[in-house]
Amino acid sequence: MDFTLDETQQDLRTLAADLLAKNPEWAAMEQAGLTSICTPEEGLGAVEMAVVLREVGAVAAGVPALPVLAASFALAGYGRQVDGLPAVAVRGMSVPYAQQATHVLYATDEGVFLTEDFEVIPEFTATGEPSGTIRDRGGERIADPGDDLRRIVTVAVAAQAGGVLAGALKLTTDHIRTRRQFGRPLAEFQAVTMQIADVYVASRALDVAMWSAAWGMDRDDVAIAGFHVSEAFRALFTCQHLHGGLGLDVTYPLHRYFAQAKHLTHLLGGADTQLDLIGAHL
């Protein structure tokens, strides 16, 4: 399958990467129009959502891009758009930035609902970003039951996780290339080379699974992408080890990547949850 981005998608990636490298703030993303790409007016889809979220993950930015883009894309599929900050609530999953959301899109066995009247039960996150469980007090039924919302959120999480691992891989590669021990760069030691190769393989595996899921939104591909999010978190442990004590320094950026990977893995319920979904589809 050819995952080559078209000209529009490449321009979007360049815009997001350049902007977030200079100013990884939500206001800057809004001003550049990156937060509204999935609305019916802009008409962009899952691949474009993944393009932006991967760049958000690459700098481990603490912004509500994931819930807003996922909710906007889902709402567009139902022919809807809201004024404010939307979020998607999936059963069993904490909702990032629920405290800031003005609208919540959620699914039950009776259908898909959109509500402005909801209660948020705050939850702790590894990144320190706000999150919580939604308790609704009603809402408008806008679609029949289905797993569309779970698939969209899983692709969004996988896209951001792919960026997180790519960013951590670059940070770690730069470190072992310049850090010297016994008069040689760390990268010249075979044991180090083998470990960074494992991180590269995990990053490529997640990217392939994520792009495949984003392109087709097939439920099996989406579940496989969700599984590789957990594998990405395991790879972050290797990045920590290769940094030695520096990896534990909260003034050094690696801790932000580690926290984001842990947070994203928790959102999907871990590897066992995704394996259960894959098994249920067989």
mmCIF file of C-alpha atoms in Angstrom:
data_model
loop_
_atom_site.group_PDB
_atom_site.id
_atom_site.type_symbol
_atom_site.label_atom_id
_atom_site.label_comp_id
_atom_site.label_asym_id
_atom_site.label_seq_id
_atom_site.Cartn_x
_atom_site.Cartn_y
_atom_site.Cartn_z
ATOM 1 C CA MET A 1 0.000 0.000 0.000
ATOM 2 C CA ASP A 2 1.332 3.431 -0.939
ATOM 3 C CA PHE A 3 1.222 5.843 2.022
ATOM 4 C CA THR A 4 2.839 8.727 0.149
ATOM 5 C CA LEU A 5 1.246 12.024 1.151
ATOM 6 C CA ASP A 6 -0.224 14.160 -1.619
ATOM 7 C CA GLU A 7 0.798 17.780 -2.143
ATOM 8 C CA THR A 8 -1.850 19.179 0.228
ATOM 9 C CA GLN A 9 -0.929 16.718 2.968
ATOM 10 C CA GLN A 10 2.779 17.442 2.568
ATOM 11 C CA ASP A 11 2.120 21.191 2.811
ATOM 12 C CA LEU A 12 0.020 20.591 5.924
ATOM 13 C CA ARG A 13 2.828 18.558 7.499
ATOM 14 C CA THR A 14 5.393 21.244 6.705
ATOM 15 C CA LEU A 15 3.151 23.965 8.154
ATOM 16 C CA ALA A 16 2.482 22.017 11.351
ATOM 17 C CA ALA A 17 6.115 20.976 11.820
ATOM 18 C CA ASP A 18 7.513 24.489 11.269
ATOM 19 C CA LEU A 19 4.903 26.140 13.497
ATOM 20 C CA LEU A 20 5.175 23.671 16.385
ATOM 21 C CA ALA A 21 8.979 23.746 16.291
ATOM 22 C CA LYS A 22 8.876 27.506 16.917
ATOM 23 C CA ASN A 23 5.745 27.897 19.005
ATOM 24 C CA PRO A 24 4.042 24.704 20.318
ATOM 25 C CA GLU A 25 1.032 26.562 21.713
ATOM 26 C CA TRP A 26 -2.688 26.067 21.080
ATOM 27 C CA ALA A 27 -3.264 29.731 20.211
ATOM 28 C CA ALA A 28 -0.654 29.539 17.467
ATOM 29 C CA MET A 29 -2.295 26.411 16.042
ATOM 30 C CA GLU A 30 -5.688 28.163 16.038
ATOM 31 C CA GLN A 31 -4.259 31.207 14.308
ATOM 32 C CA ALA A 32 -2.685 29.022 11.616
ATOM 33 C CA GLY A 33 -5.987 27.193 11.060
ATOM 34 C CA LEU A 34 -4.612 23.792 12.109
ATOM 35 C CA THR A 35 -7.388 23.237 14.668
ATOM 36 C CA SER A 36 -10.230 23.465 12.131
ATOM 37 C CA ILE A 37 -8.911 21.298 9.282
ATOM 38 C CA CYS A 38 -11.479 18.543 9.932
ATOM 39 C CA THR A 39 -14.583 20.740 10.050
ATOM 40 C CA PRO A 40 -17.130 20.436 7.207
ATOM 41 C CA GLU A 41 -15.938 23.820 5.882
ATOM 42 C CA GLU A 42 -12.341 22.615 5.419
ATOM 43 C CA GLY A 43 -13.341 19.056 4.538
ATOM 44 C CA LEU A 44 -10.077 17.296 5.361
ATOM 45 C CA GLY A 45 -10.142 13.735 6.684
ATOM 46 C CA ALA A 46 -8.452 11.104 8.828
ATOM 47 C CA VAL A 47 -5.091 11.219 7.048
ATOM 48 C CA GLU A 48 -4.826 14.990 7.465
ATOM 49 C CA MET A 49 -5.866 14.655 11.122
ATOM 50 C CA ALA A 50 -3.072 12.107 11.556
ATOM 51 C CA VAL A 51 -0.565 14.367 9.792
ATOM 52 C CA VAL A 52 -1.150 17.209 12.263
ATOM 53 C CA LEU A 53 -1.335 15.008 15.374
ATOM 54 C CA ARG A 54 1.914 13.254 14.457
ATOM 55 C CA GLU A 55 3.664 16.643 14.404
ATOM 56 C CA VAL A 56 2.065 17.541 17.752
ATOM 57 C CA GLY A 57 3.512 14.330 19.175
ATOM 58 C CA ALA A 58 6.932 14.957 17.599
ATOM 59 C CA VAL A 59 7.417 17.966 19.894
ATOM 60 C CA ALA A 60 5.382 16.468 22.777
ATOM 61 C CA ALA A 61 3.207 19.584 22.819
ATOM 62 C CA GLY A 62 0.685 19.888 25.653
ATOM 63 C CA VAL A 63 -2.262 21.089 23.560
ATOM 64 C CA PRO A 64 -5.850 19.783 23.096
ATOM 65 C CA ALA A 65 -5.301 18.916 19.428
ATOM 66 C CA LEU A 66 -6.217 15.241 19.846
ATOM 67 C CA PRO A 67 -9.748 15.639 21.293
ATOM 68 C CA VAL A 68 -10.584 18.641 19.117
ATOM 69 C CA LEU A 69 -9.454 17.163 15.787
ATOM 70 C CA ALA A 70 -10.958 13.751 16.545
ATOM 71 C CA ALA A 71 -14.277 15.303 17.590
ATOM 72 C CA SER A 72 -14.335 17.675 14.592
ATOM 73 C CA PHE A 73 -13.651 14.829 12.174
ATOM 74 C CA ALA A 74 -16.360 12.663 13.746
ATOM 75 C CA LEU A 75 -18.880 15.518 13.783
ATOM 76 C CA ALA A 76 -18.167 16.284 10.123
ATOM 77 C CA GLY A 77 -19.030 12.679 9.315
ATOM 78 C CA TYR A 78 -22.448 13.288 10.869
ATOM 79 C CA GLY A 79 -22.799 16.591 9.014
ATOM 80 C CA ARG A 80 -22.406 18.632 12.187
ATOM 81 C CA GLN A 81 -20.152 21.407 13.483
ATOM 82 C CA VAL A 82 -20.085 23.202 16.834
ATOM 83 C CA ASP A 83 -18.829 26.544 18.082
ATOM 84 C CA GLY A 84 -16.371 25.995 20.899
ATOM 85 C CA LEU A 85 -14.060 23.183 21.981
ATOM 86 C CA PRO A 86 -15.478 19.724 21.185
ATOM 87 C CA ALA A 87 -14.301 16.407 22.636
ATOM 88 C CA VAL A 88 -15.076 12.740 22.061
ATOM 89 C CA ALA A 89 -16.021 10.431 24.939
ATOM 90 C CA VAL A 90 -15.468 6.727 24.269
ATOM 91 C CA ARG A 91 -16.695 4.170 26.786
ATOM 92 C CA GLY A 92 -13.961 3.182 29.238
ATOM 93 C CA MET A 93 -11.646 5.965 28.113
ATOM 94 C CA SER A 94 -10.660 9.150 29.913
ATOM 95 C CA VAL A 95 -11.411 12.304 27.892
ATOM 96 C CA PRO A 96 -8.404 14.635 27.429
ATOM 97 C CA TYR A 97 -9.211 18.286 28.133
ATOM 98 C CA ALA A 98 -12.753 17.372 29.196
ATOM 99 C CA GLN A 99 -12.704 20.303 31.635
ATOM 100 C CA GLN A 100 -12.189 22.740 28.757
ATOM 101 C CA ALA A 101 -14.677 21.129 26.334
ATOM 102 C CA THR A 102 -17.869 22.950 25.465
ATOM 103 C CA HIS A 103 -19.453 19.995 23.648
ATOM 104 C CA VAL A 104 -19.002 16.241 24.016
ATOM 105 C CA LEU A 105 -19.735 13.624 21.371
ATOM 106 C CA TYR A 106 -20.335 10.158 22.818
ATOM 107 C CA ALA A 107 -21.726 6.789 21.808
ATOM 108 C CA THR A 108 -23.998 4.376 23.686
ATOM 109 C CA ASP A 109 -25.881 1.236 22.703
ATOM 110 C CA GLU A 110 -28.779 3.532 21.774
ATOM 111 C CA GLY A 111 -26.822 5.740 19.379
ATOM 112 C CA VAL A 112 -24.379 8.628 19.080
ATOM 113 C CA PHE A 113 -25.211 11.735 21.115
ATOM 114 C CA LEU A 114 -23.985 15.336 21.207
ATOM 115 C CA THR A 115 -24.336 17.218 24.471
ATOM 116 C CA GLU A 116 -23.449 20.536 26.069
ATOM 117 C CA ASP A 117 -24.773 19.433 29.473
ATOM 118 C CA PHE A 118 -22.261 17.125 31.140
ATOM 119 C CA GLU A 119 -20.339 16.614 34.361
ATOM 120 C CA VAL A 120 -16.582 16.004 34.408
ATOM 121 C CA ILE A 121 -14.974 13.733 37.006
ATOM 122 C CA PRO A 122 -11.284 14.806 36.977
ATOM 123 C CA GLU A 123 -8.575 12.174 36.586
ATOM 124 C CA PHE A 124 -4.788 12.202 37.019
ATOM 125 C CA THR A 125 -2.633 12.083 33.880
ATOM 126 C CA ALA A 126 1.070 11.368 33.429
ATOM 127 C CA THR A 127 1.541 14.615 31.503
ATOM 128 C CA GLY A 128 -0.311 16.815 33.965
ATOM 129 C CA GLU A 129 -2.776 17.803 31.242
ATOM 130 C CA PRO A 130 -6.441 18.016 32.301
ATOM 131 C CA SER A 131 -8.568 14.935 31.683
ATOM 132 C CA GLY A 132 -11.639 13.287 33.099
ATOM 133 C CA THR A 133 -14.566 10.937 32.824
ATOM 134 C CA ILE A 134 -17.777 12.334 31.378
ATOM 135 C CA ARG A 135 -21.141 11.905 33.060
ATOM 136 C CA ASP A 136 -23.782 13.253 30.689
ATOM 137 C CA ARG A 137 -27.085 14.775 31.646
ATOM 138 C CA GLY A 138 -28.733 14.286 28.262
ATOM 139 C CA GLY A 139 -28.028 15.221 24.699
ATOM 140 C CA GLU A 140 -29.195 15.132 21.102
ATOM 141 C CA ARG A 141 -29.142 11.774 19.332
ATOM 142 C CA ILE A 142 -27.453 12.401 15.984
ATOM 143 C CA ALA A 143 -26.607 8.903 14.660
ATOM 144 C CA ASP A 144 -27.217 5.177 15.056
ATOM 145 C CA PRO A 145 -24.954 3.036 17.286
ATOM 146 C CA GLY A 146 -21.547 2.024 15.954
ATOM 147 C CA ASP A 147 -17.832 1.938 16.654
ATOM 148 C CA ASP A 148 -16.919 4.906 14.458
ATOM 149 C CA LEU A 149 -15.959 7.092 17.416
ATOM 150 C CA ARG A 150 -13.642 4.472 18.927
ATOM 151 C CA ARG A 151 -11.902 3.973 15.585
ATOM 152 C CA ILE A 152 -11.410 7.713 15.062
ATOM 153 C CA VAL A 153 -10.019 8.225 18.571
ATOM 154 C CA THR A 154 -7.710 5.201 18.251
ATOM 155 C CA VAL A 155 -6.261 6.515 14.986
ATOM 156 C CA ALA A 156 -5.814 9.954 16.571
ATOM 157 C CA VAL A 157 -4.000 8.465 19.579
ATOM 158 C CA ALA A 158 -1.815 6.283 17.331
ATOM 159 C CA ALA A 159 -0.890 9.282 15.180
ATOM 160 C CA GLN A 160 0.189 11.374 18.157
ATOM 161 C CA ALA A 161 2.035 8.378 19.659
ATOM 162 C CA GLY A 162 3.864 7.891 16.359
ATOM 163 C CA GLY A 163 5.109 11.450 16.581
ATOM 164 C CA VAL A 164 6.082 11.036 20.228
ATOM 165 C CA LEU A 165 8.224 7.994 19.475
ATOM 166 C CA ALA A 166 9.776 9.637 16.409
ATOM 167 C CA GLY A 167 10.672 12.688 18.504
ATOM 168 C CA ALA A 168 12.147 10.561 21.281
ATOM 169 C CA LEU A 169 14.106 8.516 18.724
ATOM 170 C CA LYS A 170 15.639 11.672 17.240
ATOM 171 C CA LEU A 171 16.489 13.026 20.693
ATOM 172 C CA THR A 172 18.117 9.737 21.693
ATOM 173 C CA THR A 173 19.990 9.357 18.402
ATOM 174 C CA ASP A 174 21.444 12.842 18.780
ATOM 175 C CA HIS A 175 22.458 12.025 22.357
ATOM 176 C CA ILE A 176 24.321 8.784 21.609
ATOM 177 C CA ARG A 177 25.993 10.406 18.593
ATOM 178 C CA THR A 178 27.528 13.185 20.699
ATOM 179 C CA ARG A 179 27.856 11.666 24.191
ATOM 180 C CA ARG A 180 31.315 10.077 24.623
ATOM 181 C CA GLN A 181 32.449 7.284 26.938
ATOM 182 C CA PHE A 182 36.008 5.874 27.053
ATOM 183 C CA GLY A 183 36.983 8.319 24.302
ATOM 184 C CA ARG A 184 34.316 7.142 21.833
ATOM 185 C CA PRO A 185 30.752 8.223 21.009
ATOM 186 C CA LEU A 186 28.119 5.982 22.588
ATOM 187 C CA ALA A 187 26.819 5.197 19.111
ATOM 188 C CA GLU A 188 30.009 3.220 18.346
ATOM 189 C CA PHE A 189 29.250 0.622 21.022
ATOM 190 C CA GLN A 190 27.449 -2.400 19.558
ATOM 191 C CA ALA A 191 25.123 -2.840 22.547
ATOM 192 C CA VAL A 192 23.946 0.762 22.147
ATOM 193 C CA THR A 193 23.508 0.388 18.376
ATOM 194 C CA MET A 194 21.336 -2.682 18.822
ATOM 195 C CA GLN A 195 19.084 -0.925 21.339
ATOM 196 C CA ILE A 196 18.529 2.183 19.215
ATOM 197 C CA ALA A 197 17.798 -0.124 16.267
ATOM 198 C CA ASP A 198 14.999 -1.707 18.321
ATOM 199 C CA VAL A 199 13.526 1.765 18.935
ATOM 200 C CA TYR A 200 13.703 2.498 15.197
ATOM 201 C CA VAL A 201 11.889 -0.760 14.398
ATOM 202 C CA ALA A 202 9.155 0.046 16.932
ATOM 203 C CA SER A 203 8.765 3.527 15.422
ATOM 204 C CA ARG A 204 8.502 2.216 11.868
ATOM 205 C CA ALA A 205 6.047 -0.518 12.914
ATOM 206 C CA LEU A 206 3.780 2.030 14.618
ATOM 207 C CA ASP A 207 3.941 4.389 11.637
ATOM 208 C CA VAL A 208 3.025 1.675 9.142
ATOM 209 C CA ALA A 209 0.140 0.462 11.302
ATOM 210 C CA MET A 210 -1.073 4.011 11.958
ATOM 211 C CA TRP A 211 -1.008 5.160 8.319
ATOM 212 C CA SER A 212 -2.726 1.970 7.214
ATOM 213 C CA ALA A 213 -5.464 2.606 9.795
ATOM 214 C CA ALA A 214 -5.809 6.280 8.889
ATOM 215 C CA TRP A 215 -6.059 5.557 5.164
ATOM 216 C CA GLY A 216 -8.729 2.867 5.364
ATOM 217 C CA MET A 217 -10.259 3.173 8.877
ATOM 218 C CA ASP A 218 -10.663 -0.607 8.805
ATOM 219 C CA ARG A 219 -11.468 -1.880 12.310
ATOM 220 C CA ASP A 220 -8.740 -4.565 12.277
ATOM 221 C CA ASP A 221 -6.088 -2.114 11.068
ATOM 222 C CA VAL A 222 -7.211 0.379 13.709
ATOM 223 C CA ALA A 223 -6.927 -2.215 16.490
ATOM 224 C CA ILE A 224 -3.428 -3.182 15.289
ATOM 225 C CA ALA A 225 -2.410 0.477 15.323
ATOM 226 C CA GLY A 226 -3.762 0.744 18.870
ATOM 227 C CA PHE A 227 -1.693 -2.273 19.907
ATOM 228 C CA HIS A 228 1.506 -0.699 18.563
ATOM 229 C CA VAL A 229 0.894 2.391 20.719
ATOM 230 C CA SER A 230 1.712 0.211 23.727
ATOM 231 C CA GLU A 231 4.827 -1.102 21.990
ATOM 232 C CA ALA A 232 5.916 2.508 21.468
ATOM 233 C CA PHE A 233 5.715 3.108 25.214
ATOM 234 C CA ARG A 234 8.007 0.109 25.790
ATOM 235 C CA ALA A 235 10.498 1.647 23.358
ATOM 236 C CA LEU A 236 10.524 4.849 25.433
ATOM 237 C CA PHE A 237 12.057 2.832 28.285
ATOM 238 C CA THR A 238 15.004 2.060 25.989
ATOM 239 C CA CYS A 239 15.353 5.767 25.186
ATOM 240 C CA GLN A 240 15.467 6.461 28.914
ATOM 241 C CA HIS A 241 18.150 3.799 29.460
ATOM 242 C CA LEU A 242 20.327 5.135 26.647
ATOM 243 C CA HIS A 243 20.211 8.601 28.181
ATOM 244 C CA GLY A 244 21.383 7.331 31.568
ATOM 245 C CA GLY A 245 20.715 9.741 34.427
ATOM 246 C CA LEU A 246 19.989 12.570 31.996
ATOM 247 C CA GLY A 247 16.754 10.831 31.029
ATOM 248 C CA LEU A 248 15.388 11.411 34.531
ATOM 249 C CA ASP A 249 16.112 15.156 34.493
ATOM 250 C CA VAL A 250 12.793 17.016 34.283
ATOM 251 C CA THR A 251 14.583 19.986 32.706
ATOM 252 C CA TYR A 252 15.575 17.739 29.775
ATOM 253 C CA PRO A 253 12.825 17.164 27.143
ATOM 254 C CA LEU A 254 12.862 13.337 27.156
ATOM 255 C CA HIS A 255 10.616 13.199 30.210
ATOM 256 C CA ARG A 256 7.835 14.952 28.244
ATOM 257 C CA TYR A 257 7.983 12.267 25.545
ATOM 258 C CA PHE A 258 7.927 9.503 28.151
ATOM 259 C CA ALA A 259 4.933 11.064 29.929
ATOM 260 C CA GLN A 260 3.012 11.539 26.683
ATOM 261 C CA ALA A 261 3.643 7.951 25.592
ATOM 262 C CA LYS A 262 2.408 6.697 28.956
ATOM 263 C CA HIS A 263 -0.670 8.943 28.813
ATOM 264 C CA LEU A 264 -1.571 7.869 25.257
ATOM 265 C CA THR A 265 -1.154 4.188 26.132
ATOM 266 C CA HIS A 266 -3.465 4.600 29.115
ATOM 267 C CA LEU A 267 -6.095 6.275 26.920
ATOM 268 C CA LEU A 268 -6.430 3.105 24.848
ATOM 269 C CA GLY A 269 -6.417 0.785 27.839
ATOM 270 C CA GLY A 270 -3.087 -0.904 27.080
ATOM 271 C CA ALA A 271 -1.973 -3.706 24.764
ATOM 272 C CA ASP A 272 -4.302 -6.348 26.240
ATOM 273 C CA THR A 273 -7.377 -4.262 25.423
ATOM 274 C CA GLN A 274 -6.316 -3.937 21.790
ATOM 275 C CA LEU A 275 -5.471 -7.656 21.571
ATOM 276 C CA ASP A 276 -8.970 -8.417 22.915
ATOM 277 C CA LEU A 277 -10.451 -6.233 20.157
ATOM 278 C CA ILE A 278 -8.349 -7.964 17.499
ATOM 279 C CA GLY A 279 -9.387 -11.354 18.869
ATOM 280 C CA ALA A 280 -13.060 -10.351 18.888
ATOM 281 C CA HIS A 281 -12.822 -9.496 15.185
ATOM 282 C CA LEU A 282 -11.465 -12.929 14.211
#
